[in-house]
mmCIF file of C-alpha atoms and ligand atoms in Angstrom:
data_model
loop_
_atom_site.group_PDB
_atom_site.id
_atom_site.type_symbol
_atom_site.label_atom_id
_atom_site.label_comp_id
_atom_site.label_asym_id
_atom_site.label_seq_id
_atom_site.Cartn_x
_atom_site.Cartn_y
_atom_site.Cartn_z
ATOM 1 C CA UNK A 1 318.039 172.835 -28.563
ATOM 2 C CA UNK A 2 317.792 169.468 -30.366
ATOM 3 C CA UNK A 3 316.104 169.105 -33.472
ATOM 4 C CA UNK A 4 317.421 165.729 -34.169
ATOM 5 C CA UNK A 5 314.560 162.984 -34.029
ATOM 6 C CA UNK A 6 314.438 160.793 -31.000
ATOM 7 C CA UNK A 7 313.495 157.506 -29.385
ATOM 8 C CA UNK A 8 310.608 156.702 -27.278
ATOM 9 C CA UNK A 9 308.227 154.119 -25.974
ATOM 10 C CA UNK A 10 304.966 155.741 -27.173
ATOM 11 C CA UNK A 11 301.135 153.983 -25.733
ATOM 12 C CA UNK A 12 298.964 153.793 -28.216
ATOM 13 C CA UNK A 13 295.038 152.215 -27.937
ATOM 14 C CA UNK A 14 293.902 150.823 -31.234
ATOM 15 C CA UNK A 15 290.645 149.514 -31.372
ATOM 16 C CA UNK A 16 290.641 148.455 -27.250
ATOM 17 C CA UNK A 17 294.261 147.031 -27.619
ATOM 18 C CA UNK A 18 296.938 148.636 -25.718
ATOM 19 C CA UNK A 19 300.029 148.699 -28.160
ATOM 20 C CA UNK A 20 303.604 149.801 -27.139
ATOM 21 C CA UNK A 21 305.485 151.361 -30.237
ATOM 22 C CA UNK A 22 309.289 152.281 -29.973
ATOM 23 C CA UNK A 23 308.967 155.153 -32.359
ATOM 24 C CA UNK A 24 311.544 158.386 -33.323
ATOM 25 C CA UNK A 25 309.791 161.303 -32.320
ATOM 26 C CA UNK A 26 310.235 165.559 -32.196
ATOM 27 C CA UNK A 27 310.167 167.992 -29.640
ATOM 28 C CA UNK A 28 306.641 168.695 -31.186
ATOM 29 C CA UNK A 29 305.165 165.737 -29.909
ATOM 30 C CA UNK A 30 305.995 166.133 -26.457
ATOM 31 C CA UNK A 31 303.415 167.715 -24.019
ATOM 32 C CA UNK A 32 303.887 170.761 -22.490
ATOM 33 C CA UNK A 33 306.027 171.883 -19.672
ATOM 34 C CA UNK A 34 308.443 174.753 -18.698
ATOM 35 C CA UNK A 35 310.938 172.424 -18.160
ATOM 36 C CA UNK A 36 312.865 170.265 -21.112
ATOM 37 C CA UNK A 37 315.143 167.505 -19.396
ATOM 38 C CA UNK A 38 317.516 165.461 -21.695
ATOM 39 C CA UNK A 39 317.186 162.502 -20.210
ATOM 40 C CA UNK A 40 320.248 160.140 -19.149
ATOM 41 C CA UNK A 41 318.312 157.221 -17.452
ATOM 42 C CA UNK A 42 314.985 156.108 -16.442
ATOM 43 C CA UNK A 43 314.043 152.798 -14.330
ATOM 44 C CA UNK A 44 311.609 149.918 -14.543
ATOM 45 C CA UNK A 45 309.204 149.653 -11.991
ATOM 46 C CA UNK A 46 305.985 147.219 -11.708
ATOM 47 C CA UNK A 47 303.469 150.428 -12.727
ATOM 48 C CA UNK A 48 305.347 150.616 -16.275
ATOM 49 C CA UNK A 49 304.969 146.771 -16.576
ATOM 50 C CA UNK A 50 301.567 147.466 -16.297
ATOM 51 C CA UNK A 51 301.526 150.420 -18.320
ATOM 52 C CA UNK A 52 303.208 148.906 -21.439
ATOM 53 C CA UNK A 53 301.427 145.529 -21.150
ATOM 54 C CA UNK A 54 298.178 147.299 -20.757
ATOM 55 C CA UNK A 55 297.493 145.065 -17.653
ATOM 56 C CA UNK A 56 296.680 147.764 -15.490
ATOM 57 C CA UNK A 57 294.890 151.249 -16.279
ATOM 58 C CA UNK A 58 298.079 153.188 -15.311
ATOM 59 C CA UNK A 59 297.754 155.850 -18.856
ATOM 60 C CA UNK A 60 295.040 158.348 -18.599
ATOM 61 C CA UNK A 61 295.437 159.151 -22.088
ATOM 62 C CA UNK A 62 296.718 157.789 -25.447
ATOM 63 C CA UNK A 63 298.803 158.112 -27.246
ATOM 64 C CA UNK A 64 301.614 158.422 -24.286
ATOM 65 C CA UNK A 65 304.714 158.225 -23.328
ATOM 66 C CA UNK A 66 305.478 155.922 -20.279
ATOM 67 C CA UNK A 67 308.183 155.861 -17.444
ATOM 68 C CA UNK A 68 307.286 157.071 -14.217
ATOM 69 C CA UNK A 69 310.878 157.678 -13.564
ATOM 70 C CA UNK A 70 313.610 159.712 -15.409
ATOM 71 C CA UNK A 71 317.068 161.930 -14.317
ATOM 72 C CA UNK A 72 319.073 163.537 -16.802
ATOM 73 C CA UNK A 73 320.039 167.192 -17.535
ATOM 74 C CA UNK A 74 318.119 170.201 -18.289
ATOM 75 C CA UNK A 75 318.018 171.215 -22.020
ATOM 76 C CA UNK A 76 316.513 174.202 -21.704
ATOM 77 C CA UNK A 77 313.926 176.083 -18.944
ATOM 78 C CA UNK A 78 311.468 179.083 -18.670
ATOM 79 C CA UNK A 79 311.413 178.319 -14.855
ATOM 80 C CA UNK A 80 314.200 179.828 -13.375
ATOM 81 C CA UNK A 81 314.850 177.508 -10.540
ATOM 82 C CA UNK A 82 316.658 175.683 -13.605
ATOM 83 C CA UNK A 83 319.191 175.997 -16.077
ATOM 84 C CA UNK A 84 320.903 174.169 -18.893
ATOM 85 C CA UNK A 85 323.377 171.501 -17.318
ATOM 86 C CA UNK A 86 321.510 170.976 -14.230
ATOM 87 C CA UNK A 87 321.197 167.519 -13.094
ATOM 88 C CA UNK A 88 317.681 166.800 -12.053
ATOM 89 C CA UNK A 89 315.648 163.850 -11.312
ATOM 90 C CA UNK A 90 311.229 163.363 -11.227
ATOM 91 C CA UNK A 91 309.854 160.508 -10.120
ATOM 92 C CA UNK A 92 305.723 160.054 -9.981
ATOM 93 C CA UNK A 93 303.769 163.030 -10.216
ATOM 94 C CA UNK A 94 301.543 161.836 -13.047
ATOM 95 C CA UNK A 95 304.677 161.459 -14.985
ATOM 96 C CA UNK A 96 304.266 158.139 -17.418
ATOM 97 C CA UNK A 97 300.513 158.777 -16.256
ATOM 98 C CA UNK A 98 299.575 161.272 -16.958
ATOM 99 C CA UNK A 99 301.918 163.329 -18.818
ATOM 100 C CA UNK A 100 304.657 161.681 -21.334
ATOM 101 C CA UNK A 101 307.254 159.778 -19.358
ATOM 102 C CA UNK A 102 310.273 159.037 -18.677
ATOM 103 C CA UNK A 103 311.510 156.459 -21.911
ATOM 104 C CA UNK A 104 312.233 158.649 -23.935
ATOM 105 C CA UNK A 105 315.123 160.472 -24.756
ATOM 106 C CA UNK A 106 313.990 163.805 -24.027
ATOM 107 C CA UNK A 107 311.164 164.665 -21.549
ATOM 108 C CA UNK A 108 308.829 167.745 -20.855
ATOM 109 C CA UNK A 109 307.405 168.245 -17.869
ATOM 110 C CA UNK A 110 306.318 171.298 -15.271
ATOM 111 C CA UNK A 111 308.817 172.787 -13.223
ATOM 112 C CA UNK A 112 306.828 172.021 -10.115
ATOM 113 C CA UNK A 113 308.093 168.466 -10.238
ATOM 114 C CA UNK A 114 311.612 168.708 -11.370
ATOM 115 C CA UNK A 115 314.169 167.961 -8.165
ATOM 116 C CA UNK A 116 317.407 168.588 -8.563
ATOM 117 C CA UNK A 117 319.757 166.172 -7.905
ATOM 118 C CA UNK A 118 320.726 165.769 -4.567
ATOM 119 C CA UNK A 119 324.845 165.528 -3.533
ATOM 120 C CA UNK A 120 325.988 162.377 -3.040
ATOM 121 C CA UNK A 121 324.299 160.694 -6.093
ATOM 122 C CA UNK A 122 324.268 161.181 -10.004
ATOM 123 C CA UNK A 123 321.794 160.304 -13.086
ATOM 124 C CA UNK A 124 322.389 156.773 -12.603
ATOM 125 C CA UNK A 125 322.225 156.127 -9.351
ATOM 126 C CA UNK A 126 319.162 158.362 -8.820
ATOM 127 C CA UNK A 127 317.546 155.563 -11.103
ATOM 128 C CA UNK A 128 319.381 152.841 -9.147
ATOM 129 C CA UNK A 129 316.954 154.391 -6.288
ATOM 130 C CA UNK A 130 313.686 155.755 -8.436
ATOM 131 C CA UNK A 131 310.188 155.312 -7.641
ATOM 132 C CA UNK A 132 311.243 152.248 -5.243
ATOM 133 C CA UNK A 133 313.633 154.005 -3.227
ATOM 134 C CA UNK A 134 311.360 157.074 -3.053
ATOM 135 C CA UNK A 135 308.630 154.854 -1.919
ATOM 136 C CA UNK A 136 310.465 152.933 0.427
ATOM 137 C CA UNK A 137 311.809 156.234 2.335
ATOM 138 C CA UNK A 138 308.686 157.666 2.341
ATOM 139 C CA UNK A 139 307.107 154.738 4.081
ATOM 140 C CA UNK A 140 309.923 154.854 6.786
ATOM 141 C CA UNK A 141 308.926 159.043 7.023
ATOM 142 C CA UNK A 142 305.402 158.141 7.573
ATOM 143 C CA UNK A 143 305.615 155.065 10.264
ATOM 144 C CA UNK A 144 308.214 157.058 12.408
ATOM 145 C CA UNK A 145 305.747 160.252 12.286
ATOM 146 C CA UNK A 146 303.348 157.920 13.334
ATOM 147 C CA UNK A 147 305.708 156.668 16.564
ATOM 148 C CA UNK A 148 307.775 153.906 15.159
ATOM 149 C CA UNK A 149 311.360 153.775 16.123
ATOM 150 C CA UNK A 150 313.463 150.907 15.821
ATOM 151 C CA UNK A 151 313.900 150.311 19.247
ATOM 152 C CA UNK A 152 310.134 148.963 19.507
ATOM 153 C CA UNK A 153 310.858 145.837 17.131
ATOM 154 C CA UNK A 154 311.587 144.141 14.267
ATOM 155 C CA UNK A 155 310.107 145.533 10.477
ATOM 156 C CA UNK A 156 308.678 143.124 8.200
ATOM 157 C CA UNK A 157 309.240 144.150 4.657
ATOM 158 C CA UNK A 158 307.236 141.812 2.171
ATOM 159 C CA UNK A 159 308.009 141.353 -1.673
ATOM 160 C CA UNK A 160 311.623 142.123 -0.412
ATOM 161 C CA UNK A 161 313.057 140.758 -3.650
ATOM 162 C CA UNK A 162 311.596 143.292 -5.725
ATOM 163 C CA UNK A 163 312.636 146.602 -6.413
ATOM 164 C CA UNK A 164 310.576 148.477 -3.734
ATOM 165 C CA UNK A 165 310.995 145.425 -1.186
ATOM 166 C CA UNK A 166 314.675 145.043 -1.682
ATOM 167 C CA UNK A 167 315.527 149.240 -1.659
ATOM 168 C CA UNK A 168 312.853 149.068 2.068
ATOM 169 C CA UNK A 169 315.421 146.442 3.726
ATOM 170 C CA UNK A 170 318.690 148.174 2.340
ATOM 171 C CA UNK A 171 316.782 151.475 3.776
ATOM 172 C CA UNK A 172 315.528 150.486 6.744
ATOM 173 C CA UNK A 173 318.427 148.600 7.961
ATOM 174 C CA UNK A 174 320.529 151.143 7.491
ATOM 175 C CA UNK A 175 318.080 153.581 9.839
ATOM 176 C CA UNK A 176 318.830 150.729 12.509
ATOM 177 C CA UNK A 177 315.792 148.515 11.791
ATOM 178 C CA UNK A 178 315.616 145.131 12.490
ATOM 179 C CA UNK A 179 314.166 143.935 9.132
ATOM 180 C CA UNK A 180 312.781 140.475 8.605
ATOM 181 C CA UNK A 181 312.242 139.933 4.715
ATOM 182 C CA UNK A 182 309.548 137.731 3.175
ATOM 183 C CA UNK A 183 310.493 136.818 -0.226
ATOM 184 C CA UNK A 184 308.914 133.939 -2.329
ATOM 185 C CA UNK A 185 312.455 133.475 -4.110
ATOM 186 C CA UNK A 186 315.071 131.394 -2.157
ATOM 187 C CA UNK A 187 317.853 132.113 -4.780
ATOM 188 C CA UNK A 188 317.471 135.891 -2.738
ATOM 189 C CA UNK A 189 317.671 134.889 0.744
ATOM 190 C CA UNK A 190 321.689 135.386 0.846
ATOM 191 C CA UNK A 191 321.646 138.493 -1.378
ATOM 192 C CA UNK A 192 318.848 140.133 0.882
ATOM 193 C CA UNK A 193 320.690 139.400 4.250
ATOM 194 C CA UNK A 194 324.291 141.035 2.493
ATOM 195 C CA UNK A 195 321.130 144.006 1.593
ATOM 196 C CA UNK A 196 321.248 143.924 5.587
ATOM 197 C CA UNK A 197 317.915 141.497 6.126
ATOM 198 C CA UNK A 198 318.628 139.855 10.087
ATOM 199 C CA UNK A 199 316.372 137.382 9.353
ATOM 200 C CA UNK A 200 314.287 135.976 5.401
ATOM 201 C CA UNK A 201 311.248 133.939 5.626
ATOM 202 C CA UNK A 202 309.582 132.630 2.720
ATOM 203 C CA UNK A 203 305.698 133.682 3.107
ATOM 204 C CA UNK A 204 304.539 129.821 3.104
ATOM 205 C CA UNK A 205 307.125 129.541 5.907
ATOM 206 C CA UNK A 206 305.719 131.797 8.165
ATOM 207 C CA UNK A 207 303.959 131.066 11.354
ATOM 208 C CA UNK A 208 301.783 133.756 10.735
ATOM 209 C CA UNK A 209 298.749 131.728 11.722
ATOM 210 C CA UNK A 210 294.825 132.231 10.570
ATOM 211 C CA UNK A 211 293.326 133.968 13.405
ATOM 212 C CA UNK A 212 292.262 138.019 13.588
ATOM 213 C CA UNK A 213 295.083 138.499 15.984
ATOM 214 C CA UNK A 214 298.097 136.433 17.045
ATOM 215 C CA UNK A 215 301.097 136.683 18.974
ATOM 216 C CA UNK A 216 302.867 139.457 17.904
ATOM 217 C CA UNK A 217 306.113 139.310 16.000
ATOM 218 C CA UNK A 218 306.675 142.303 14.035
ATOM 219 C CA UNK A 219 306.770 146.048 15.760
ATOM 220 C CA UNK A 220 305.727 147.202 11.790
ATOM 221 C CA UNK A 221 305.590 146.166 8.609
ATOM 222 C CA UNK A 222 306.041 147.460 5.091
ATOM 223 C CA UNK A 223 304.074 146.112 2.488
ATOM 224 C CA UNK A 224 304.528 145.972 -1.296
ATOM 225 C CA UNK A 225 302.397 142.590 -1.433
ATOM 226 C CA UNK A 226 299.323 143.318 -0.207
ATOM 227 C CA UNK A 227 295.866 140.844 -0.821
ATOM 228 C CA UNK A 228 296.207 138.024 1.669
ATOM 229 C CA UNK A 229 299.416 138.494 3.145
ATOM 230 C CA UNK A 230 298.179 142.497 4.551
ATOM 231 C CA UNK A 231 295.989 140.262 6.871
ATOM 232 C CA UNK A 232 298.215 138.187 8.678
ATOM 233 C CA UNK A 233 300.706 141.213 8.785
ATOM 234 C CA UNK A 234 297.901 142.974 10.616
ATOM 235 C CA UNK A 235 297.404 140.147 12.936
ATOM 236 C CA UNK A 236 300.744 140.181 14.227
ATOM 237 C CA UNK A 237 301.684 143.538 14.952
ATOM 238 C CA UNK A 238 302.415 144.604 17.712
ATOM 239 C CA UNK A 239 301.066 147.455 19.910
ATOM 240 C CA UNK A 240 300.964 150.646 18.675
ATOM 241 C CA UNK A 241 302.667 149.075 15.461
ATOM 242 C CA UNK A 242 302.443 150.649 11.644
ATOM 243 C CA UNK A 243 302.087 148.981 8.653
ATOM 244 C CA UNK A 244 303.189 151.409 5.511
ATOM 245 C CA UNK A 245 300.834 149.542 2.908
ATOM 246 C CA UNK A 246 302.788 150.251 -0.636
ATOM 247 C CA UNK A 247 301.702 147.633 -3.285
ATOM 248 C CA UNK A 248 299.510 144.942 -4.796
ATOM 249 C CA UNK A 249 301.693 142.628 -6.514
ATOM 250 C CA UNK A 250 300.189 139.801 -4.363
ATOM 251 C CA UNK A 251 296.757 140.887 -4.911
ATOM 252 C CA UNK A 252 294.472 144.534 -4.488
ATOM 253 C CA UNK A 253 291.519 143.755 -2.658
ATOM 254 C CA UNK A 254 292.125 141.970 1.444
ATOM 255 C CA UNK A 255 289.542 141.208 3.814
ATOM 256 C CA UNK A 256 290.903 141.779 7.363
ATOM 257 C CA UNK A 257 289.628 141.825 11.002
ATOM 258 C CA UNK A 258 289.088 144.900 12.632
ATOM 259 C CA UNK A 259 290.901 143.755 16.014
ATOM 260 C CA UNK A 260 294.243 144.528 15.258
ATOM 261 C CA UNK A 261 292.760 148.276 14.925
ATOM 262 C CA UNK A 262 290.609 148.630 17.986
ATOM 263 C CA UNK A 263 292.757 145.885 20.330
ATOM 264 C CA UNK A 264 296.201 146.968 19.460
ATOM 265 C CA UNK A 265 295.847 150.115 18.155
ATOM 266 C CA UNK A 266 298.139 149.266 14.713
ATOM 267 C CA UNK A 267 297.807 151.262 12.312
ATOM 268 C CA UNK A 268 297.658 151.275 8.392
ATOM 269 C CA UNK A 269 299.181 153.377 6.426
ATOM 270 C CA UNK A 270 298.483 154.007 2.789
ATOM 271 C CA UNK A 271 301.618 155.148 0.545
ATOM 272 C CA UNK A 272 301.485 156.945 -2.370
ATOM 273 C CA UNK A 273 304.281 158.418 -3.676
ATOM 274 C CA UNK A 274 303.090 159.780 -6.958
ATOM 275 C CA UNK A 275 301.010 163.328 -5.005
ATOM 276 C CA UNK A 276 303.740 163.703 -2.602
ATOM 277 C CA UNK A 277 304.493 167.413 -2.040
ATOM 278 C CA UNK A 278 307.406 169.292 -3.408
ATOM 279 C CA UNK A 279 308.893 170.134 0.338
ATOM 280 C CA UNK A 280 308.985 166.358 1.399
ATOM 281 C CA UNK A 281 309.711 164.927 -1.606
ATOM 282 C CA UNK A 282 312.991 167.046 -1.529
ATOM 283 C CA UNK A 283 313.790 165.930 1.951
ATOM 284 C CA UNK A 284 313.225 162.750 0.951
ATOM 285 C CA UNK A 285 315.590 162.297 -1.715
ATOM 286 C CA UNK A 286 318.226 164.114 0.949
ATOM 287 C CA UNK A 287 317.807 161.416 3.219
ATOM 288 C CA UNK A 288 318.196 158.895 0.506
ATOM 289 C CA UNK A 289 321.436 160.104 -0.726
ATOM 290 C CA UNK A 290 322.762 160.357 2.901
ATOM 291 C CA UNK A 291 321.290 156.837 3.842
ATOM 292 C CA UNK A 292 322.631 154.444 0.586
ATOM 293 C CA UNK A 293 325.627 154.033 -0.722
ATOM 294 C CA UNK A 294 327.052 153.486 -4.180
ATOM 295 C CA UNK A 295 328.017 149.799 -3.386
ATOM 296 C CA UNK A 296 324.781 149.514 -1.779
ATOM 297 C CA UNK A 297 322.973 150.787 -4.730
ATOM 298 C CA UNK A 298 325.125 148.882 -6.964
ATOM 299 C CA UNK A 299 323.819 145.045 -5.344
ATOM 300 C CA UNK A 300 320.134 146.285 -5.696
ATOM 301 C CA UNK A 301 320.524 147.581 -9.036
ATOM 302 C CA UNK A 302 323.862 146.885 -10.851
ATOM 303 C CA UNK A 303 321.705 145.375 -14.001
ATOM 304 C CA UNK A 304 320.803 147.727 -16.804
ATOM 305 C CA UNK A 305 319.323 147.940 -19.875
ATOM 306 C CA UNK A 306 319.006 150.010 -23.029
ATOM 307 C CA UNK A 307 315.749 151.850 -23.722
ATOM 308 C CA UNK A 308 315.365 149.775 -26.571
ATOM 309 C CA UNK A 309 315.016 146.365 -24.875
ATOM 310 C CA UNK A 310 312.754 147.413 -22.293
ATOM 311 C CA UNK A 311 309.744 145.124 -23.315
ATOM 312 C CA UNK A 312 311.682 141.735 -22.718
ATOM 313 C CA UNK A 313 311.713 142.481 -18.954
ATOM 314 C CA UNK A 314 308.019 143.269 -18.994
ATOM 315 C CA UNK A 315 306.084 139.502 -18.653
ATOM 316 C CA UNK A 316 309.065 138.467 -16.372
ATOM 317 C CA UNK A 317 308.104 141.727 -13.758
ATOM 318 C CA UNK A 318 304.344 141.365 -13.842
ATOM 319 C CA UNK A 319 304.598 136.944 -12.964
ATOM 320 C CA UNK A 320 306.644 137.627 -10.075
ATOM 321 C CA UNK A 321 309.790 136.002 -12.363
ATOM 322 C CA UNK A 322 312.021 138.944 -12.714
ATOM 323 C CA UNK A 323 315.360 138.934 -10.669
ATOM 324 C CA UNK A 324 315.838 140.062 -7.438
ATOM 325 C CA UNK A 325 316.331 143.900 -7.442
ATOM 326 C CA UNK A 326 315.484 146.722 -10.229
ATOM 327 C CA UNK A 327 316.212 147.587 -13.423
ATOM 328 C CA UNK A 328 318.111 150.681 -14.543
ATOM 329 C CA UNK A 329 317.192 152.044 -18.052
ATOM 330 C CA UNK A 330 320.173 153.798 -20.373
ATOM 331 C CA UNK A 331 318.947 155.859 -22.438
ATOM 332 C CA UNK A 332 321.560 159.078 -23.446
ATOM 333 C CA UNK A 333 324.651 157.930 -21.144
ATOM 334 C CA UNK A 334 326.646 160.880 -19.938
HETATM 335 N N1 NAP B 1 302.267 153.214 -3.417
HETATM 336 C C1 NAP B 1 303.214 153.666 -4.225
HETATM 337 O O1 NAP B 1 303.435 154.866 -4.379
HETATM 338 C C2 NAP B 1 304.057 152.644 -4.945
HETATM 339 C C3 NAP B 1 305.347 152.961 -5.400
HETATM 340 C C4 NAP B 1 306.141 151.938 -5.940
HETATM 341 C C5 NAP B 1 305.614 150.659 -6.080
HETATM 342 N N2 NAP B 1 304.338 150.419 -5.688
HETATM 343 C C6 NAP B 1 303.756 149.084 -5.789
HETATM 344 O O2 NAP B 1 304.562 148.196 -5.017
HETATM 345 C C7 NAP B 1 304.550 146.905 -5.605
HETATM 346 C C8 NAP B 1 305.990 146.500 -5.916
HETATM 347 O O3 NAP B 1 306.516 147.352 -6.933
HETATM 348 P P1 NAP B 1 307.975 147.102 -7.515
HETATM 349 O O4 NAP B 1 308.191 148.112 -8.582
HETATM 350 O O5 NAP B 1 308.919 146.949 -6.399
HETATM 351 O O6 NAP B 1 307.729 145.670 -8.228
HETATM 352 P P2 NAP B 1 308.707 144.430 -8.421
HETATM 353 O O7 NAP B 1 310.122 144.893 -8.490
HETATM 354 O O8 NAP B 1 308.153 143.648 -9.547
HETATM 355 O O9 NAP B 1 308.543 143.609 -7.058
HETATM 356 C C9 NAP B 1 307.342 142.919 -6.727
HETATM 357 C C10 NAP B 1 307.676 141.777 -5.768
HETATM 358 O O10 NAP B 1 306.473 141.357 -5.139
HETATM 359 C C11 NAP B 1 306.562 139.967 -4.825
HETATM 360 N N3 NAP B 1 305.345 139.265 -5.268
HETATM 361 C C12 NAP B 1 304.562 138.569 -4.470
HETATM 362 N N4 NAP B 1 303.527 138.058 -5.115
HETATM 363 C C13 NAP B 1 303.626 138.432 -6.354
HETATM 364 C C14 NAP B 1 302.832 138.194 -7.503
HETATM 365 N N5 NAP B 1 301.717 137.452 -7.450
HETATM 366 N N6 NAP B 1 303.224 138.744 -8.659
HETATM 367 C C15 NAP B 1 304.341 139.509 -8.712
HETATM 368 N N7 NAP B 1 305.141 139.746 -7.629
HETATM 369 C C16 NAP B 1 304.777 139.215 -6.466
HETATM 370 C C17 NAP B 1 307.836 139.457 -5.471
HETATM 371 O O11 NAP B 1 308.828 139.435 -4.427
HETATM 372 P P3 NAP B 1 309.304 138.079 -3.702
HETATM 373 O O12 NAP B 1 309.502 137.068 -4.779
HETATM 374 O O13 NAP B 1 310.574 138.474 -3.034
HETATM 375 O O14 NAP B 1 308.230 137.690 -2.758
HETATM 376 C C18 NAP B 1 308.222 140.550 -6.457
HETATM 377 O O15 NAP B 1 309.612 140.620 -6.644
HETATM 378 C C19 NAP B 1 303.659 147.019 -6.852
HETATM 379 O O16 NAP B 1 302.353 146.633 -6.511
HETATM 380 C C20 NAP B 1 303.704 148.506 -7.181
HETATM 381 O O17 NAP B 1 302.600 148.935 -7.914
HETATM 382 C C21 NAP B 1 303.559 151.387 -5.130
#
């Protein structure tokens, strides 16, 4: 096992302020957990923006480690579902929360939420998917549980340039959706129809109208937005539609009419991808290895990073400036 020092992005709070320090740290200062990954890469999603810029209350305790995402190998295990040289993934389960997280070289975690590596993809391309991916599949698992097939409609995926939105149309699409992105970014309209988008609106462009219910347009919807555009999204649904309500980069508070629920019978689903249980979250990351492809994954999320630089993509992420995709995160490259 390594006793070499090692990098992290450690969360401290001094005096109020929330203060990200890239520091060399020991296995010693690592919480506790049966399983000791080494990691290989992590990814940037919009909770670690708010984590590291203290925007959001995302760490439940300080100092931490954040990165809700991380694959690598295992170092070393007491739980015998692992050994050393397994590749293994965890994405969510209070991980960059509320245990230390994924930027950081190595990571310590319970066994409970290790998954192993599913065929078809490796370290990097498990971060290529991450939290985003995760979320996005799960969202499609709970709408078509709920009755939505892609024979009733077109999908409308909002915030479809960012790393959830973009991974829901590649997803989606490929299930045999009809997805209609709303993206804010024109320089992303061609890049998210090659992602397999039929149709990209800009959300000013859309004839969404004002009223509690409209004509309907959309058979679903999934929703990484939220605020005032979860609304309109509920006002034209159509029957028996779902909306799979994932984010709040747009805003986390709506006010919405409660026609769309008792006239059309849509419904609204909440996502949360963090508490999801060990059984489905395995399944899920099957059906995301079978459903995206390398070259696929590659468009979304050819851009990475080293562990170091991680803060300069922060500000960019949390104003809605970042570019279109995600973010991988090298940390020990196999
Ligand atoms: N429920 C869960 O388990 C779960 C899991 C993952 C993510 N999330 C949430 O989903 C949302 C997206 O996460 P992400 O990691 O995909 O983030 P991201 O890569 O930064 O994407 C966010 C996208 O939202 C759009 N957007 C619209 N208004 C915005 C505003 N005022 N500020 C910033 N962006 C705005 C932008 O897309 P366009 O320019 O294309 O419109 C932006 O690219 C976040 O709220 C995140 O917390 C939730």
């Amino acid at each position: 096992m390594s006793s070499t020092p090692f990098h992290a992005w450690r969360v401290h709070r001094n005096a109020g302020r929330i203060e990200p320090r890239y520091e060399l740290l020991s296995l010693h200062d690592l919480g506790p957990g049966e399983v000791l990954i080494r990691a290989e890469y992590s990814s940037l999603n919009y909770k670690d923006a708010l984590a590291l810029s203290g925007r959001g209350k995302i760490l439940r305790h300080f100092p931490l480690i954040a990165g809700i995402d991380v694959a690598g190998r295992i170092e070393s295990s007491t739980d015998p579902r692992f050994k050393p040289g397994d590749h293994v993934l965890v994405t969510g389960c209070g991980l960059g929360e509320e245990t230390d997280g994924g930027f950081s070289a190595f990571v310590r975690i319970a066994g409970e939420y290790v998954i192993p590596l599913p065929n078809g993809l490796d370290t990097r391309s498990a971060m290529q998917i991450g939290t985003a991916g995760f979320t996005a599949a799960l969202a499609c698992y709970r709408m078509e549980t709920n009755g939505q097939q892609p024979t009733a409609g077109p999908i409308a995926v909002t915030g479809a340039s960012g790393g959830a939105g973009s991974l829901a149309v590649a997803y989606f699409s490929r299930r045999g959706y009809r997805v209609v992105a709303f993206s804010s970014k024109p320089s992303a309209h061609d890049w998210l129809r090659g992602l397999g988008a039929r149709e990209v609106i800009a959300p000013g462009d859309s004839d969404m109208g004002a009223r509690p219910l409209e004509s309907a347009h959309y058979a679903g919807a999934v929703d990484t937005v939220g605020g005032e555009l979860l609304p309109r999204l509920l006002a034209v649904t159509d029957w028996w539609g779902n909306i799979a309500a994932i984010g709040n980069a747009g805003g986390d508070t709506f006010t919405a009419s409660v026609y769309p629920f008792i006239l059309r019978g849509v419904s609204l689903l909440g996502i949360n991808s963090m508490a999801t249980p060990r059984p489905l979250r395995i399944k899920t990351w099957e059906n995301l290895a079978r459903t995206l492809d390398r070259d696929l994954l590659d468009r979304i999320a050819g851009r990475e990073i080293a562990l170091a630089d991680i803060m300069d993509s922060i500000e960019p992420m949390l104003a809605g400036r970042a570019q279109p995709g995600r973010t991988v995160v090298r940390i020990g490259k196999p």
